[in-house]
Every structure is written in C-alpha cells, then in structure tokens.
Coordinates of C-alpha atoms in Angstrom, one line a residue:
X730 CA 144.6 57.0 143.9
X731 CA 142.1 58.2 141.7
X732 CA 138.4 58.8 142.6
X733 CA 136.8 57.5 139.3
X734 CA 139.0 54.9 136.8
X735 CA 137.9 53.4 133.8
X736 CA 140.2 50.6 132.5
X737 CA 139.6 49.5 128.6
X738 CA 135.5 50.1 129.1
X739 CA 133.9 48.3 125.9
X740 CA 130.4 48.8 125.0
X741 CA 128.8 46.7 122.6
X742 CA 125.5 46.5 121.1
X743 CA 124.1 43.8 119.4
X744 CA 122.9 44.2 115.9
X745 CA 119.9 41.4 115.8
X746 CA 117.9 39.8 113.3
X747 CA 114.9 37.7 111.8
X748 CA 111.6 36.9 112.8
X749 CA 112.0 37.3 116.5
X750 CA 115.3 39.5 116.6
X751 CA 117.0 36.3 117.7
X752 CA 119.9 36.1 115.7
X753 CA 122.6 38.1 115.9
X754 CA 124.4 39.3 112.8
X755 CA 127.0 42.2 114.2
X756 CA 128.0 44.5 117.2
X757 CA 127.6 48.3 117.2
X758 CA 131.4 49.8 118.6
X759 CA 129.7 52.4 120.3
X760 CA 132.0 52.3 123.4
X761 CA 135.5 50.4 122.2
X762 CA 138.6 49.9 124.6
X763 CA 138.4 53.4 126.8
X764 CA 140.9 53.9 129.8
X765 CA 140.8 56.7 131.9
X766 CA 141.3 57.9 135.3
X767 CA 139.7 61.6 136.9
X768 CA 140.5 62.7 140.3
X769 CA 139.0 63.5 143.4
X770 CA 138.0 67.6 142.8
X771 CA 138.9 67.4 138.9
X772 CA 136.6 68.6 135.9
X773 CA 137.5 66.0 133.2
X774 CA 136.1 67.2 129.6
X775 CA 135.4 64.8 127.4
X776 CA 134.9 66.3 123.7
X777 CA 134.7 64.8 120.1
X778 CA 132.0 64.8 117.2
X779 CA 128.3 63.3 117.4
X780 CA 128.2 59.9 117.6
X781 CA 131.6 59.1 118.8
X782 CA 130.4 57.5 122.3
X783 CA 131.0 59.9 124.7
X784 CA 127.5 59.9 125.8
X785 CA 127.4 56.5 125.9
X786 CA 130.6 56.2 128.1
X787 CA 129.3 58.6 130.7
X788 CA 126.3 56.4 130.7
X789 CA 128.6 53.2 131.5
X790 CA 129.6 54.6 134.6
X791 CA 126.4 54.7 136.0
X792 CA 125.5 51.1 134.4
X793 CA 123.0 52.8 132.2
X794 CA 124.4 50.8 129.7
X795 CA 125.9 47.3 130.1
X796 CA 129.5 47.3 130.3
X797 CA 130.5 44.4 127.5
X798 CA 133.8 44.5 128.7
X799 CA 136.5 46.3 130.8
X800 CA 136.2 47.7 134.3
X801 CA 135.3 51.1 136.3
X802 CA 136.6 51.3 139.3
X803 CA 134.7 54.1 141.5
X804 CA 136.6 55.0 145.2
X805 CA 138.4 51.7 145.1
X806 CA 135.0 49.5 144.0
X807 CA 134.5 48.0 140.8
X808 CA 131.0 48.8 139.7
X809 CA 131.3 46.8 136.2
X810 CA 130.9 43.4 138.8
X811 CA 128.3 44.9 141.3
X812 CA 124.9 43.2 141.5
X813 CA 121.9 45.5 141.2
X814 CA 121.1 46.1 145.1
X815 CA 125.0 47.3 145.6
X816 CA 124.8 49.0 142.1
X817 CA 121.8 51.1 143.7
X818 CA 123.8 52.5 146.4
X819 CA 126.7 53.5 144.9
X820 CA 124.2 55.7 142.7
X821 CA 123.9 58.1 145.0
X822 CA 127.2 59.0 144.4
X823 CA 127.1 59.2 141.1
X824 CA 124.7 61.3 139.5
X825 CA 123.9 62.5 135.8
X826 CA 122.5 65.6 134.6
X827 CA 121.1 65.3 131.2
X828 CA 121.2 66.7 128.0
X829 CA 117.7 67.3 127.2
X830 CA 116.4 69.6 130.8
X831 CA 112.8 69.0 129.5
X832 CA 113.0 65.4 128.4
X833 CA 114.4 64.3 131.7
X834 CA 112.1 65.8 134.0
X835 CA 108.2 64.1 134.5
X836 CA 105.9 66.3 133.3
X837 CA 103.3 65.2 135.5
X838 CA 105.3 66.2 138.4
X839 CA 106.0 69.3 140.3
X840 CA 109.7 70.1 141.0
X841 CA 109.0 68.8 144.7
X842 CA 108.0 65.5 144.1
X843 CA 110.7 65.6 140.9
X844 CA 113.6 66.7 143.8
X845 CA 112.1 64.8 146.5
X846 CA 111.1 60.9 144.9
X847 CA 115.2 60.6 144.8
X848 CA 115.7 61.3 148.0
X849 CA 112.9 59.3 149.5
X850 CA 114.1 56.4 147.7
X851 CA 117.7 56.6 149.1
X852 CA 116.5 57.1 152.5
X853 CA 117.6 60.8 153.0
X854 CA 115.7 62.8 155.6
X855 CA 113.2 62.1 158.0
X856 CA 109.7 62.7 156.5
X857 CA 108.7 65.0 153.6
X858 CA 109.1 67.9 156.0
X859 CA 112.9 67.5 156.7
X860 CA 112.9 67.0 152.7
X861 CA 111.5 70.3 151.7
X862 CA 113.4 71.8 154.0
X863 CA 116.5 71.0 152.0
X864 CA 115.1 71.6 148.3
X865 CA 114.8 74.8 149.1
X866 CA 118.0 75.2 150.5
X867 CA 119.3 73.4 147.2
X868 CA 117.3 75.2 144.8
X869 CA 118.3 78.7 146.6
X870 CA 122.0 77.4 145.7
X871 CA 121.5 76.8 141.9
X872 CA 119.4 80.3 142.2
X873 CA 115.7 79.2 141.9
X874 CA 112.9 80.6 144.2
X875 CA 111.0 78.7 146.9
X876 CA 107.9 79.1 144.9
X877 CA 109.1 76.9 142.1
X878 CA 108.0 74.1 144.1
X879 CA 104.5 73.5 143.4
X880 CA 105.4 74.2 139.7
X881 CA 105.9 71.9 136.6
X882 CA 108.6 72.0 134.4
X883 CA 106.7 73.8 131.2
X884 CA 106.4 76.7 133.4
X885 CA 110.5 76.9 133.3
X886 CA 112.7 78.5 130.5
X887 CA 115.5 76.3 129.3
X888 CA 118.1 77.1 131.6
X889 CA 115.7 77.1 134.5
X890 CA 114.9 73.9 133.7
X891 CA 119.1 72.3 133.7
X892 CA 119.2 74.1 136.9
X893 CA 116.4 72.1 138.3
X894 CA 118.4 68.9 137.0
X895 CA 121.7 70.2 138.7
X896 CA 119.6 70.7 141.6
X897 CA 118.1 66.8 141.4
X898 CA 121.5 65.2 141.5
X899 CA 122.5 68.0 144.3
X900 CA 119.9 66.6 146.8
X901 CA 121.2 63.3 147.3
X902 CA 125.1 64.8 148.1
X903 CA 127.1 63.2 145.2
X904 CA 130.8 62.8 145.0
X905 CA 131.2 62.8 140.8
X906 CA 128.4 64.3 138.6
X907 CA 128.3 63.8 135.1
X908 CA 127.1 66.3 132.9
X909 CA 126.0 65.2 129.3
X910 CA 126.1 68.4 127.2
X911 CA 125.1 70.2 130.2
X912 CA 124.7 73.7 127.6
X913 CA 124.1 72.7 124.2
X914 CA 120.6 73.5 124.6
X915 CA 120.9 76.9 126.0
X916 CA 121.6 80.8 124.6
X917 CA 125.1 81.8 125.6
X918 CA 124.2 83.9 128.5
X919 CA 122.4 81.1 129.8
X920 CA 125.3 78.6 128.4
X921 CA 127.6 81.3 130.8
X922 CA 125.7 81.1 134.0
X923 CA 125.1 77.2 134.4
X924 CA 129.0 77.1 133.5
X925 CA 129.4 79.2 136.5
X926 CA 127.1 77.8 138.5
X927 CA 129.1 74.4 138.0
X928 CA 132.2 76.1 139.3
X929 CA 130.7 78.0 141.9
X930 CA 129.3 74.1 143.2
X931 CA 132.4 72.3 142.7
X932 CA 134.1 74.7 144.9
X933 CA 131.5 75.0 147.9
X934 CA 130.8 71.0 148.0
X935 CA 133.9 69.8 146.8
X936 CA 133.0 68.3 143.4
X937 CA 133.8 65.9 140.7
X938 CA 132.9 66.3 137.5
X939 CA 132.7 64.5 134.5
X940 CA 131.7 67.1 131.3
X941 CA 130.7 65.7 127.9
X942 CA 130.4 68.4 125.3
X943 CA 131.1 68.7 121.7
X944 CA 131.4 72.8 122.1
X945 CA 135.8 73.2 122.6
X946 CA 135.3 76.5 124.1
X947 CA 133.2 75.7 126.8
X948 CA 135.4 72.3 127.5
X949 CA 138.4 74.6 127.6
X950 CA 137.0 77.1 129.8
X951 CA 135.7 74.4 132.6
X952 CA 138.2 71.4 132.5
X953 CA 141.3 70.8 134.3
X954 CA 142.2 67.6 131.6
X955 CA 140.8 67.3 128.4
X956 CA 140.1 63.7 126.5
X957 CA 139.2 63.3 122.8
X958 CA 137.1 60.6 122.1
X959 CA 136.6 59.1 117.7
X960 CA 134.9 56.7 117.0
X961 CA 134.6 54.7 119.9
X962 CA 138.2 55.5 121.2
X963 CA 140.1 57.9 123.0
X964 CA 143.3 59.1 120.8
X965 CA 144.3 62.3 123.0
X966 CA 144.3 63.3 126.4
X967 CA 146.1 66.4 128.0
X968 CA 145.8 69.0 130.6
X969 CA 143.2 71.8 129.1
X970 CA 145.9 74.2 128.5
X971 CA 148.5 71.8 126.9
X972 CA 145.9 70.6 124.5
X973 CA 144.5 73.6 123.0
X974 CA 148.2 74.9 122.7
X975 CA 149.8 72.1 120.9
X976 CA 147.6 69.4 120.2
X977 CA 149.4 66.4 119.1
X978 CA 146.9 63.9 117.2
X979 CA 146.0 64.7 113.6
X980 CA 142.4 64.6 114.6
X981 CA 142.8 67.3 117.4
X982 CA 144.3 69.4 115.3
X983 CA 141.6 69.1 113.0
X984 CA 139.2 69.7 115.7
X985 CA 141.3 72.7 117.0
X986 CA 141.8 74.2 113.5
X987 CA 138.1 74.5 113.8
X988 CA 138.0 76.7 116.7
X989 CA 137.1 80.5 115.4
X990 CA 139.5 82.6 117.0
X991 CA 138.2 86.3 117.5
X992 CA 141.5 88.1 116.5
X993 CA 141.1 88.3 112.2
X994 CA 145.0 88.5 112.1
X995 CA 145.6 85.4 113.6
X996 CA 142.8 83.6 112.1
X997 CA 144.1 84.8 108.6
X998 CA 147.3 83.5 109.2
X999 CA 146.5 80.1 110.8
X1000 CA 146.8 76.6 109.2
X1001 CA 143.3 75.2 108.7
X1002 CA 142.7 71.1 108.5
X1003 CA 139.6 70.3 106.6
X1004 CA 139.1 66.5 107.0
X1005 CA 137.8 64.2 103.8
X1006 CA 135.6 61.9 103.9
X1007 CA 132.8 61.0 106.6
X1008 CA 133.0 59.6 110.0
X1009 CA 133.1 55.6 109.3
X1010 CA 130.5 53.6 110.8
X1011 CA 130.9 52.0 114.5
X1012 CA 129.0 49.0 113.4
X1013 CA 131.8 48.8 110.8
X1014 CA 134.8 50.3 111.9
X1015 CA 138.3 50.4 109.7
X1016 CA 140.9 48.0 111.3
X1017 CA 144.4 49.9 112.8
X1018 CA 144.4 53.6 114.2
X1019 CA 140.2 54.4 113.0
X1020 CA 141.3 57.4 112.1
X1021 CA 143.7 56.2 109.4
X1022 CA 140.9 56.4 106.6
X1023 CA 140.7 60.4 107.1
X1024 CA 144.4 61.0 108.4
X1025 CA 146.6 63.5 106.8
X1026 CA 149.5 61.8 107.7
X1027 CA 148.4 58.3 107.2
X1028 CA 151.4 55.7 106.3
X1029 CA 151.0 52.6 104.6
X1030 CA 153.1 50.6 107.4
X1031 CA 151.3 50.7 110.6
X1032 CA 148.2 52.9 110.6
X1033 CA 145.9 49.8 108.5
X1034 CA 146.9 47.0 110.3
X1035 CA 148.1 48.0 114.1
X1036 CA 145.9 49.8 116.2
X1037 CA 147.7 52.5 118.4
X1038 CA 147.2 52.3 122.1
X1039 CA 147.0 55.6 124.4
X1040 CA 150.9 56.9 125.2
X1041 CA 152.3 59.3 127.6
X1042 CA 154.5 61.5 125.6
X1043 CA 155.3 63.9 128.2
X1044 CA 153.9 65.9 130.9
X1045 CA 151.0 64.1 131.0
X1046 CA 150.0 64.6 127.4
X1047 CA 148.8 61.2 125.9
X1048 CA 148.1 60.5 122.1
X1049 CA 147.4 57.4 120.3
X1050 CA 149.0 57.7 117.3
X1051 CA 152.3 55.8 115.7
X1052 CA 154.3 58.9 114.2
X1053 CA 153.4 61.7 116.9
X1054 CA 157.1 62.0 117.2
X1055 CA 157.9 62.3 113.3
X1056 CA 154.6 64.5 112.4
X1057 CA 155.7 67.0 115.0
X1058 CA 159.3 66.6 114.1
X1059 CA 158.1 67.1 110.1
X1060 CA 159.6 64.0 109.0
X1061 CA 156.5 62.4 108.1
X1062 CA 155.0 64.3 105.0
X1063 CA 151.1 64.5 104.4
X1064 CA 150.3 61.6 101.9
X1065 CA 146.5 62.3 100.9
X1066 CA 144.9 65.2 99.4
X1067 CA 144.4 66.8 102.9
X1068 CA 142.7 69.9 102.5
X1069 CA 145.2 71.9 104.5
X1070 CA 144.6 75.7 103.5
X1071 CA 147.3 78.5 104.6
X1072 CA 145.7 81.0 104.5
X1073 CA 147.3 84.6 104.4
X1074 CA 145.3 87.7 103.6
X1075 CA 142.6 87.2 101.0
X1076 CA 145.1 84.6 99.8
X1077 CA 143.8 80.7 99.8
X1078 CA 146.9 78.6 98.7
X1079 CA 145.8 74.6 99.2
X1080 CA 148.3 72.5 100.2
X1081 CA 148.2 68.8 98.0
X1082 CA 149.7 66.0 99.3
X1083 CA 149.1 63.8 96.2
X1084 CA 152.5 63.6 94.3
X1085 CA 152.0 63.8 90.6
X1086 CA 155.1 62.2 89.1
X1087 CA 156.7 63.2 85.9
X1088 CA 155.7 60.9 83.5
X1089 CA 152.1 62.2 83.9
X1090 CA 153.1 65.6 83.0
X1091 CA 154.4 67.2 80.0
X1092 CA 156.5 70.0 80.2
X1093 CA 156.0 72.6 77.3
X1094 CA 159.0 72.6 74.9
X1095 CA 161.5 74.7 75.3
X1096 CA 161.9 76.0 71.4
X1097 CA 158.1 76.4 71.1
X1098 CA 157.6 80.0 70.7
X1099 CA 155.0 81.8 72.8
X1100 CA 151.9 82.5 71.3
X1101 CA 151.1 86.6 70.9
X1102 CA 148.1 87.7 72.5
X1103 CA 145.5 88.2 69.4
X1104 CA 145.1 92.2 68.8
X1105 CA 141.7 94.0 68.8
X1106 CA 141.7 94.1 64.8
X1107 CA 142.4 90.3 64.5
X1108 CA 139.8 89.7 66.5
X1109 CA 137.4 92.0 63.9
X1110 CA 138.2 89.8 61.1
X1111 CA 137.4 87.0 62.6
X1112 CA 133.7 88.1 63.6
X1113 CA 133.3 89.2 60.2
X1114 CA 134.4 86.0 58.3
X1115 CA 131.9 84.5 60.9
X1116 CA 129.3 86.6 59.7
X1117 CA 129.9 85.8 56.2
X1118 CA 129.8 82.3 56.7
X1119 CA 126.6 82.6 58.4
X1120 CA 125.3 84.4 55.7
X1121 CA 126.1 82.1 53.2
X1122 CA 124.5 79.1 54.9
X1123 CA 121.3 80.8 55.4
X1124 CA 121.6 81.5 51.7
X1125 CA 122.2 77.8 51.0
X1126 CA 119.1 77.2 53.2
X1127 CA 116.7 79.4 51.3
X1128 CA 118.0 78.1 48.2
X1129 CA 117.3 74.1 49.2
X1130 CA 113.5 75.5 50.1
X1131 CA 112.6 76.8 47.2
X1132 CA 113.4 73.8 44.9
X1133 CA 111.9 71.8 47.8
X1134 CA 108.9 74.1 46.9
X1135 CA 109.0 73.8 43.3
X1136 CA 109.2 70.2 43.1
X1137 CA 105.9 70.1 45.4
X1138 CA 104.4 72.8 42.5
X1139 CA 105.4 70.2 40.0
X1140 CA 103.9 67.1 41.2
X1141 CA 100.9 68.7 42.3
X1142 CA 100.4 69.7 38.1
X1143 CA 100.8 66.5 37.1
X1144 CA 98.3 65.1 39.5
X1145 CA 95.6 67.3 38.3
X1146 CA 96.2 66.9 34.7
X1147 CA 96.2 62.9 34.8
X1148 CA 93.0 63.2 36.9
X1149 CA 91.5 65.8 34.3
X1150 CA 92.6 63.5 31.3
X1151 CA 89.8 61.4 29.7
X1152 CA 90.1 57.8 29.9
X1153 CA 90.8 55.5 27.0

C-alpha cells in the first residue's frame, strides 16, 4: 500500500464579485482532477511550467489549500475529511520546505526559537533544554554550526538559509517532506549540495519525498518516478529513466526537447518541438485533452470534446493522451504548423504540418522559357537611360519655374503702370 495517495484532488478557487465580493462569477482550475500515489522511501518529482498547479497540489496535501474535491489518503487516513484538531497531528508527518528560504523564516526570530516554536507546539521534548539539545544535533546534520543559534536569518546566505528550513521540518521526525522548488533560488554549487543533502537525509532517516521543480535536470537526477503536471492536470507519469528516454505525451516531448544536452553532436542532430501559442488560462480552460489547443498532433475527433484520463501503457509509464499508440507508431501525422526544427549542422529545415493543396498553388508552365540572368552591360544601359530620364525631368522642372517666374514679372508691370496711370 502506498504511503501518500491522492485520488482525483480538485482545487478550486472562487473568482468573486461586486460590492462585497459576494457573488461568485467563475472558479480558478488551479488544481483539476490529479491522482497519484508515492511510496514509502520514494522521491516523486513533480515538474511542468509556472503556473500549472504543482505548488498548489503540494500545498493540498498539507490542507494549505482546501481540497474542493477528491481525496488524499496519507498511511491509510484520509486527510481531505479530517477536522482541524486530527488535521494538526498528522502535520507532523508532513512537512514542507519552501520555496522562498528567506520569506518563510520570521525575521524577528533567531533560528532557535524558529527550530524550536514547532516542536514545542507538538509536544516534542521535555523543556527547552532537551530541545536545544536536538537542533544542534539537527543542524550538525544539514551541516550548520552550533553558533547559528542565537542568529537571525539575514545573517545566512541563500543556501544556508533552505538548510535551516530542511532542518525546521527535520526536528519534528517526518515521514513525507515536500519540497517546493527546494533550489531554484540557489547558484548551482549550492543547487548541488542541498540536492545531496536531500539524499544523504532520505537514506539515514528513511525518507519520503515529494519534489516540485520546474528545473528537468535536477528532477531527473533526484526522483525515482517523474509526473508532468499542465494546466491543472497530470498527462504523464513514468519512472525517471523511462521518461527522459522516451517520453510519450506531446507536451513532454516538448518539455524534453528543451533540455540542453552538453554533447554539440547530438544536440545538432536532435528534433526540437517549439510549442505555439501561450499557456491557456485555468480560470478558462479549453474543453477535451487542455493541451489540444497547442498539440502537434491534435485531431479533430477526440482531443476538443473528450478529455483523456491517465493510462498505463506499460511498465508503469502512464500518459493521458488519445493517440499515444498512433503518434509513436507514426500513424498520426502533425496537423498544425508545429514548429518542429531538424536540425543538422548549421542546417535549420522546419517541418510544416499545414497542407497547402493544389488549387492554391500554381505550378510554372512547362513551355515558359527560363529567364537569362541579365549581363553586366545590360545592366549599364539601364542606369544610363535612368539617368537620362532624370535629367530630362529636372529639365522639365526648371523650365515650368521660369514661366512660373515670368508670369509673376508680368503681373507685377501691369500693377504698377495702372497705379501710375492718371485717372479720368
């Protein structure tokens, strides 16, 4: 049985209105029909591009968020239905480190009272002696001196400062952690030691772990399975070395297509996906497979109307998608302009998907003969009847301004002589 299950998790927020925000005129999709299951020791990553829910699913688990609809089931409990007091305790269990080390740590307070005010509230040790006594002991394991103690968390560089937060959910003896973008706000050699530091944790205490990243390489290198979340939904899941070597849903291989790879021949030679279009709105979303507005492969039977639910396809491999089967098998052809690119040297040849049919072309005729290529002194008398052309317009010019000027010479005469004639 697994330790942590989520079974069709919905999160919904209301869009409200007027006066007093009292009506309400739509739902945000943030969270929309997820089903999952990690187990007991596992590293699940869960990747997919900002603003696709992932965050918001990892805070469901912990009721964070209120679960609209679905269930997760945590060591045989169902913690969607738990009242607040029962909620509480299952929280020690489940922890969260953050994405923002600096944002989710009190300023005002030193890492002891930070480290300690969980542990007081859930009972754990005897006084504030006993307590100490084990923040050390838990900040010596993520690699922080005793003497950070009395410290506050400004005094800490950024990857201090997520150890600190590993080392808050470490104190009250977890069985899952989830870590929201543990990294993203760290240099890669800090990025490489809280990585190992996770590892190094999960195989001394025996942890779960829940990741949420948007960075593929770091998912890869940490996750046992792999889940891709869009828009609300998950459309692939597979073990982490399945996925990244044949991933199955157009929108994976978009994602993985995306992934530099450090060897220039292969990266030459690989297919790239470049997806149209932007990411549709959750408080909107399209009605079928989501993904069907930006889908190379989209067919007009299907992907509009029926929305694709999560199937095994093998060895553990799931992918929501109606044609997984034909797309790999090349039976279903691309049928928008994609932006596929095979590349191949300094070569770019696109690949378009948009048929152009016969009547809208016209093919040159066959009897025409072939235009010669104009010669150097063709070209000569062609700037020089130019030339004279030019010439003979300015001529033409000069010519209308001086009648123009004689005609003002004229009037101006006759002006003076009638006002110089005497008057009858």
């Amino acid at each position: 049985m697994s330790l942590l299950e989520l079974d069709d998790v919905k999160v919904h927020f209301p869009v409200k209105k007027g006066l007093f925000f009292d009506r309400t005129v739509g739902h945000v999709y943030a969270v929309d029909g997820v089903s999952l299951s990690i187990e007991a020791g596992q590293t699940y990553g869960l990747v997919g591009e900002s603003g696709c829910g992932k965050t918001t699913l990892g805070r469901a688990v912990l009721r964070l968020n209120d679960i609209t609809d679905g269930g997760v089931v945590f060591d045989g409990t169902d913690l969607a239905k738990l009242p607040g007091e029962e909620m509480r305790a299952f929280r020690r269990r489940l922890q969260m480190v953050f994405q923002d080390p600096l944002g989710s740590l009190n300023p005002r307070q030193n890492i002891e009272s930070i480290l300690s005010e969980g542990m007081a509230a859930h009972g754990i040790g005897k006084d504030q002696a006993e307590r100490r006594e084990k923040i050390k002991d838990i900040l010596a394991k993520v690699g922080l001196p005793s003497n950070a103690l009395s410290r506050y968390p400004h005094e800490f560089s950024g990857g201090q400062r997520q150890r600190i937060g590993i080392a808050r959910a470490l104190v009250l003896e977890p069985d899952v952690i989830i870590c929201d973008e543990p990294v993203s706000a760290l240099d890669v050699s800090v990025q490489a030691q809280v990585i190992n530091l996770l590892e190094e944790l999960q195989e001394s205490l025996g942890l779960t772990y829940l990741v949420i990243a948007h960075d593929l390489a770091v998912v890869r290198h940490i996750s046992d399975v792999i889940g891709v979340m869009y828009l609300g939904g998950l459309v692939e899941e597979a073990p982490s070395d399945a996925l990244y070597a044949g991933p199955r849903h157009p929108y994976t291989k978009a994602l993985m297509s995306a992934v530099p790879v450090p060897d220039p021949e292969v990266e030459d030679r690989r297919e790239r996906i470049l997806l149209h279009g932007d990411l549709p709105s959750p408080a909107n979303p399209p009605a079928g497979c989501r993904f069907h507005t930006r889908c190379p492969w989209v067919q007009e039977t299907k992907c509009a109307t029926e929305r694709p639910p999560l199937l095994d396809t093998g060895d553990g491999h799931k992918v929501a998608c109606h044609f997984t089967a034909e797309i790999e098998a090349g039976t279903v052809k691309q049928t928008l302009a994609t932006g596929i690119e095979a590349v191949t040297g300094t070569e770019t040849v696109a690949a378009e998907a948009v048929e152009v049919s016969e009547n809208e072309t016209e093919a040159p005729a066959a009897d025409a003969p072939e235009k010669e290529p104009a010669t150097v002194p063709a070209q000569a008398d062609a700037d020089a009847k130019e030339a004279e052309a030019k010439a003979e317009d300015a001529k033409e010019t000069e010519a209308k301004a001086s009648d123009a000027t004689d005609v003002e010479k004229e009037t101006a005469d006759a002006t003076e002589k009638a006002e110089g004639s005497p008057k009858p």
